[in-house]
Coordinates of C-alpha atoms and ligand atoms in Angstrom, one line a residue:
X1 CA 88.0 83.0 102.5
X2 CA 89.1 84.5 105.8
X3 CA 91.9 82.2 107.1
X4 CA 94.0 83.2 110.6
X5 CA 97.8 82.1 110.1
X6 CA 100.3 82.0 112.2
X7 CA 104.3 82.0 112.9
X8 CA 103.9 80.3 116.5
X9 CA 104.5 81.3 119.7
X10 CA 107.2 83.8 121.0
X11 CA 108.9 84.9 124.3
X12 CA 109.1 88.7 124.1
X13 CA 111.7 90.1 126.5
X14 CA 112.1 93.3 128.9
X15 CA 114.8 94.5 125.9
X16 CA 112.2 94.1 123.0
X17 CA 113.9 91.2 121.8
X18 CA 111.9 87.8 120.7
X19 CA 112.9 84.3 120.3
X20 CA 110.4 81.5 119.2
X21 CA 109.0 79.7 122.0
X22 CA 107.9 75.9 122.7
X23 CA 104.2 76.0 123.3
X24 CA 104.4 73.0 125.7
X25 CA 105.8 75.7 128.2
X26 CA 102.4 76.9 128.1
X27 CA 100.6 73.9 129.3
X28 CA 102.2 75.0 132.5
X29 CA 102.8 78.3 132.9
X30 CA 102.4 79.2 136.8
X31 CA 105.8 77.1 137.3
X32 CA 107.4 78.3 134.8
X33 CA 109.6 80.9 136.9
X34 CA 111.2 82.9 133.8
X35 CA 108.1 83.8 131.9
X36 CA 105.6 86.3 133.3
X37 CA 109.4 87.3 135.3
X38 CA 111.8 88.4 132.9
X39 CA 109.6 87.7 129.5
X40 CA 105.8 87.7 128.4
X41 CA 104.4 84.7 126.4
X42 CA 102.6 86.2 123.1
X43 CA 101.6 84.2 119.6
X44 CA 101.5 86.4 116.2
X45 CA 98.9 85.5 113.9
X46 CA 98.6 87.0 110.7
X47 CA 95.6 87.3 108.8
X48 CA 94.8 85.7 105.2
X49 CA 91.9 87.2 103.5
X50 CA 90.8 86.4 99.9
X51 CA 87.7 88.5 98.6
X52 CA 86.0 90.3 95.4
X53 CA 89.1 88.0 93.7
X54 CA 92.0 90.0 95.7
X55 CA 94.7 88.5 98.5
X56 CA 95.1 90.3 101.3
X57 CA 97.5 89.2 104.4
X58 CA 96.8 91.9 107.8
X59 CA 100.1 92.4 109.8
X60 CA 102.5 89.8 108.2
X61 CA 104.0 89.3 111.7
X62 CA 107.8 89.4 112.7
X63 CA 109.5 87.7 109.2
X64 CA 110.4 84.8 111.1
X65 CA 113.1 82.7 109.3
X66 CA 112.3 84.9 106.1
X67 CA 116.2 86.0 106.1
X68 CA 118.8 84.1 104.0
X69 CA 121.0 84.6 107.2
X70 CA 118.3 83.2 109.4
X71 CA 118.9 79.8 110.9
X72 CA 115.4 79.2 111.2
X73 CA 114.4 78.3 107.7
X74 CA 111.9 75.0 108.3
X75 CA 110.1 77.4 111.1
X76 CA 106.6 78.9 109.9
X77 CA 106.2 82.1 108.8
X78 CA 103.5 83.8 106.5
X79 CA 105.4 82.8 103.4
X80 CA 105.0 79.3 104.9
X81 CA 101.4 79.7 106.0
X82 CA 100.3 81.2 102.8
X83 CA 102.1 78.1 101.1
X84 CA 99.3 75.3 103.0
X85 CA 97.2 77.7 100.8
X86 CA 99.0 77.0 97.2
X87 CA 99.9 81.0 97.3
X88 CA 102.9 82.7 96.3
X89 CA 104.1 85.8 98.2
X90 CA 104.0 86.7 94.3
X91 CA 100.2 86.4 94.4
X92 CA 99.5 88.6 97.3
X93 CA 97.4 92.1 96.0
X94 CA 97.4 93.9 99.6
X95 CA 99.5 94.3 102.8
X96 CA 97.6 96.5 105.4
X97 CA 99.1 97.4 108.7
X98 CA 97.5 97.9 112.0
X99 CA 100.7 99.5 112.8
X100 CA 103.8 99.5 112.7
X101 CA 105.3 98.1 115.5
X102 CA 108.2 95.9 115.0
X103 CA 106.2 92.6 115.6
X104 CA 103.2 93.1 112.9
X105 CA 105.4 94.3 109.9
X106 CA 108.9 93.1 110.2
X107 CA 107.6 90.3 107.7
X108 CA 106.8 93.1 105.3
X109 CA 110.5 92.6 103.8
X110 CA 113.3 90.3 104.4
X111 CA 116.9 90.3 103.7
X112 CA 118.2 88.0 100.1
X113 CA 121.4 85.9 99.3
X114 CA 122.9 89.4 98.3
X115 CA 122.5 90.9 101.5
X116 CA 119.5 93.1 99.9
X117 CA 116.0 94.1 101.6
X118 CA 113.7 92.8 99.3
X119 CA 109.4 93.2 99.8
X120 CA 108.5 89.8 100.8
X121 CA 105.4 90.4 98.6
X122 CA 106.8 92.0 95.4
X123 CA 103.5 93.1 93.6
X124 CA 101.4 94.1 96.8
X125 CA 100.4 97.5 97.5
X126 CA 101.6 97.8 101.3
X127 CA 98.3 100.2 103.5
X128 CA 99.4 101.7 106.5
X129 CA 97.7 105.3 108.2
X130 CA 99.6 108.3 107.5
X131 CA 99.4 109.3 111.3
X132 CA 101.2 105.7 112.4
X133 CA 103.7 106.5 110.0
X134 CA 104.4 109.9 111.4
X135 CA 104.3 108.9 115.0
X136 CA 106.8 106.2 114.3
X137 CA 109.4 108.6 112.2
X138 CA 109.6 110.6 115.6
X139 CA 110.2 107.3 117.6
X140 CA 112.6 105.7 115.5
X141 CA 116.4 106.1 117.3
X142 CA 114.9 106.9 120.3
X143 CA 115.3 104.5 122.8
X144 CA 113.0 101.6 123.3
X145 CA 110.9 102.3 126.3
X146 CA 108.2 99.7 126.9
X147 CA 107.7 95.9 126.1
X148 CA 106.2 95.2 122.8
X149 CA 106.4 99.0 121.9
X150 CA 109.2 98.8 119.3
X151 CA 109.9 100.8 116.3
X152 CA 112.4 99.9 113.5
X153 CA 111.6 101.3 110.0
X154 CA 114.9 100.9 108.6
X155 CA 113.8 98.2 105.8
X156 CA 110.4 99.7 105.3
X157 CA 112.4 103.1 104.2
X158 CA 113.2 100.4 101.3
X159 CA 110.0 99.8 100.3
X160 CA 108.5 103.8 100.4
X161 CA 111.6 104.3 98.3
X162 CA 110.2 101.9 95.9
X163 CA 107.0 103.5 95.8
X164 CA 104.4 100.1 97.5
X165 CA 103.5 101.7 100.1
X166 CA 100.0 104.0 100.5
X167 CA 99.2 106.3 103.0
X168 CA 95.9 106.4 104.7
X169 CA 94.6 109.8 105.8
X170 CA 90.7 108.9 106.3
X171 CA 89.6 108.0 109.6
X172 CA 87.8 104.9 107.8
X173 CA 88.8 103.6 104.7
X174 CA 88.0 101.0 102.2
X175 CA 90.5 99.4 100.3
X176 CA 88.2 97.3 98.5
X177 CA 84.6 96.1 98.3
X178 CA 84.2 94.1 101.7
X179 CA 86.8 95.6 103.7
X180 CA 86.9 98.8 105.9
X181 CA 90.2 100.0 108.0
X182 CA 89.0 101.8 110.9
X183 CA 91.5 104.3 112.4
X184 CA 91.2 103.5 116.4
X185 CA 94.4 105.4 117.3
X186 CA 95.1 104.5 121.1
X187 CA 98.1 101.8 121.3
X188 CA 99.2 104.4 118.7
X189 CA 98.4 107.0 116.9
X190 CA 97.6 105.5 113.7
X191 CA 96.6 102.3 114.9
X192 CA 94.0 100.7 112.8
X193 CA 91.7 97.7 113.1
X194 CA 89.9 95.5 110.2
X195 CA 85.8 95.8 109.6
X196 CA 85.5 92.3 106.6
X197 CA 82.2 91.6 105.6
X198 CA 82.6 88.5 103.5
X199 CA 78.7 86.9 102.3
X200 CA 77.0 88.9 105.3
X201 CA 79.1 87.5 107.8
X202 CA 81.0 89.9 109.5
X203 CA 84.8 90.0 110.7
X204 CA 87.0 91.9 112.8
X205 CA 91.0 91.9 113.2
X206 CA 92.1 94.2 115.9
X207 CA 95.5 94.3 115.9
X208 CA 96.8 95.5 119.0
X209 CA 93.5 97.1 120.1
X210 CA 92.4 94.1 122.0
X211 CA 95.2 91.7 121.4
X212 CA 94.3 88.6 123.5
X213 CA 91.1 87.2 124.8
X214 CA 92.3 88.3 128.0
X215 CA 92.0 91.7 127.3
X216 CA 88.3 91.5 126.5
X217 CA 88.0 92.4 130.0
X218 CA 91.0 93.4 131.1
X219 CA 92.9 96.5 130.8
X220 CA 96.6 95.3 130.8
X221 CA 98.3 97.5 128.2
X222 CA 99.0 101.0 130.6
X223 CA 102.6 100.6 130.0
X224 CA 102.3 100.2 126.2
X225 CA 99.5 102.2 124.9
X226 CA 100.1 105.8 123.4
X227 CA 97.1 107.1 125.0
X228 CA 95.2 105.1 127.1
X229 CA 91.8 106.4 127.6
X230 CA 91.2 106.3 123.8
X231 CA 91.9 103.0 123.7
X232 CA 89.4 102.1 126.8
X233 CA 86.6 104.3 124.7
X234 CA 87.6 102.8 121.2
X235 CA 87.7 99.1 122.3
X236 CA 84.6 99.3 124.2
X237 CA 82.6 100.7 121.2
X238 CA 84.1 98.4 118.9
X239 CA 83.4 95.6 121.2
X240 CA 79.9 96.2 121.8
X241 CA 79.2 97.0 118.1
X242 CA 81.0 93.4 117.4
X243 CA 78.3 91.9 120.0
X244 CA 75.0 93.2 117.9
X245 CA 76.7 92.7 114.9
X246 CA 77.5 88.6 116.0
X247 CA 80.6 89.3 114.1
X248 CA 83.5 86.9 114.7
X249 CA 87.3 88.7 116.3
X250 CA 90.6 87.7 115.2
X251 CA 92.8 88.8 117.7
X252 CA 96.8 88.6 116.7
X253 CA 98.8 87.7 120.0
X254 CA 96.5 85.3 121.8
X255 CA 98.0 82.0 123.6
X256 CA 94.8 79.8 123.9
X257 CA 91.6 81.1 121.8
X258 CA 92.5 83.1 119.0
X259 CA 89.2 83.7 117.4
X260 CA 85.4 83.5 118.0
X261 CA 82.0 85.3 118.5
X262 CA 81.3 87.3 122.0
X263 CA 78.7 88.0 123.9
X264 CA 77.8 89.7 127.5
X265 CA 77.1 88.1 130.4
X266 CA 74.9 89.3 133.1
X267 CA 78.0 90.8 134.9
X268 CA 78.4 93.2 131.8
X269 CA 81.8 90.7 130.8
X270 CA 82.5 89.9 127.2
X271 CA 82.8 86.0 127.1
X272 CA 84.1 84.5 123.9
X273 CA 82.5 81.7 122.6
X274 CA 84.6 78.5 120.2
X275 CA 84.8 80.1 116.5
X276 CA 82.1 78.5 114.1
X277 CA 84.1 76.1 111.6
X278 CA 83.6 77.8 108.7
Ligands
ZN301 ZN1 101.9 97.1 119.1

């Protein structure tokens, strides 16, 4: 079972700071004068994955609502997400990370009654690449520089204290049967995307890589990537083996069409087609 979740849709401002968005403001965007000005539009979709009898959630988004001091407690979030499923945050196995930017793994912990940073999924082994991890202990206190491209490790010290996090150092890696984590570096150093082969069909989350549909075709991330060019290479090879492959993309901050198959057209575009209803 390969399910997409998600928290909603969020307004992501020129300070790094996010508040939840109503998603009839995107039915008309062009006169909407503040967004696109002062803030960017952007959904965060998690991914659910149950396979070879193991739960697995990719980039458990920003933790919306998950803190006791939240006011935003009937909002979803992947705890509430996983929920429609009938599973516990108890009964996750895995927690891998295409990064570790602020926005795909705030949701990795949240704060208690007590005041106390607790894992949000107490028995899950948390996978992130040991070069991500690296890159983001030299970024951490400096100051925030580009939209979207934030760092704050402070609870996820908690949880490498506690010994639930693994460190990849393999360029690709397979955490289980079914599952490879591709290192594609680019938005970051360590940045990874998600190969899932689940009953020969094939599946792939790609993080920040290609976040949108939009950026199929466009290149829109100058400002935010670590090193552009390898992300121009990376996301073209990935993208064209996706096309032979038929496999189907997930991609994590898309407005309108957040999965589906693609193809090229004869102008050498990738054009998405509607996700199969599987
Ligand atoms: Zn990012």
């Amino acid at each position: 079972m390969i399910e997409q979740l998600s928290e909603g849709f969020f307004e992501i401002f020129e300070d790094g700071t996010f508040q939840k968005m109503d998603p009839a403001r995107l039915d008309n965007v062009s006169e909407d004068t503040s967004l696109g000005k002062y803030s960017s539009a952007l959904g965060i979709d998690p991914l659910l994955i149950q396979l070879s009898g193991k739960t697995i959630v990719i980039d458990p988004g920003l933790g919306w609502g998950l803190d006791h001091t939240s006011s935003y407690h009937d909002t979803s979030s992947v705890v509430t997400n996983l929920d429609i499923f009938e599973i516990s945050p108890e009964d996750v196995d895995l927690v891998i990370l295409s990064h570790l930017h602020y926005d795909h793994m705030a949701g990795c912990t949240y704060v208690d009654e007590n005041q106390k940073t607790q894992a949000t999924f107490p028995n899950a082994r948390y996978l992130v690449h040991k070069e991500e991890f690296d890159y983001a202990l030299t970024q951490t206190g400096t100051k925030y520089h580009s939209k979207g491209a934030l760092y704050n490790l402070d609870e996820f010290y908690k949880l490498i204290a506690e010994k639930r996090v693994d460190f990849i150092s393999q360029s690709i890696f397979s955490p289980l049967q079914g599952i490879s984590l591709i290192k594609t570096g680019g938005h970051t150093p360590g940045h990874l995307i998600a190969k899932i082969i689940d009953e020969e069909e094939i599946f792939y989350f790609l993080g920040d890589l290609v976040p949108t549909e939009y950026h199929l075709n466009h290149y829109a991330m100058k400002q935010i990537d670590y090193d552009p060019v390898q992300t121009k290479k990376t996301k073209r090879f990935v993208l064209n083996n996706a096309t032979e492959e038929n496999a189907t993309l997930f991609f994590y901050h898309s407005l309108f069409q957040k999965s589906g198959r693609i193809s090229l057209n004869k102008k050498n575009q990738f054009t998405l087609s509607q996700p199969s209803s599987s």
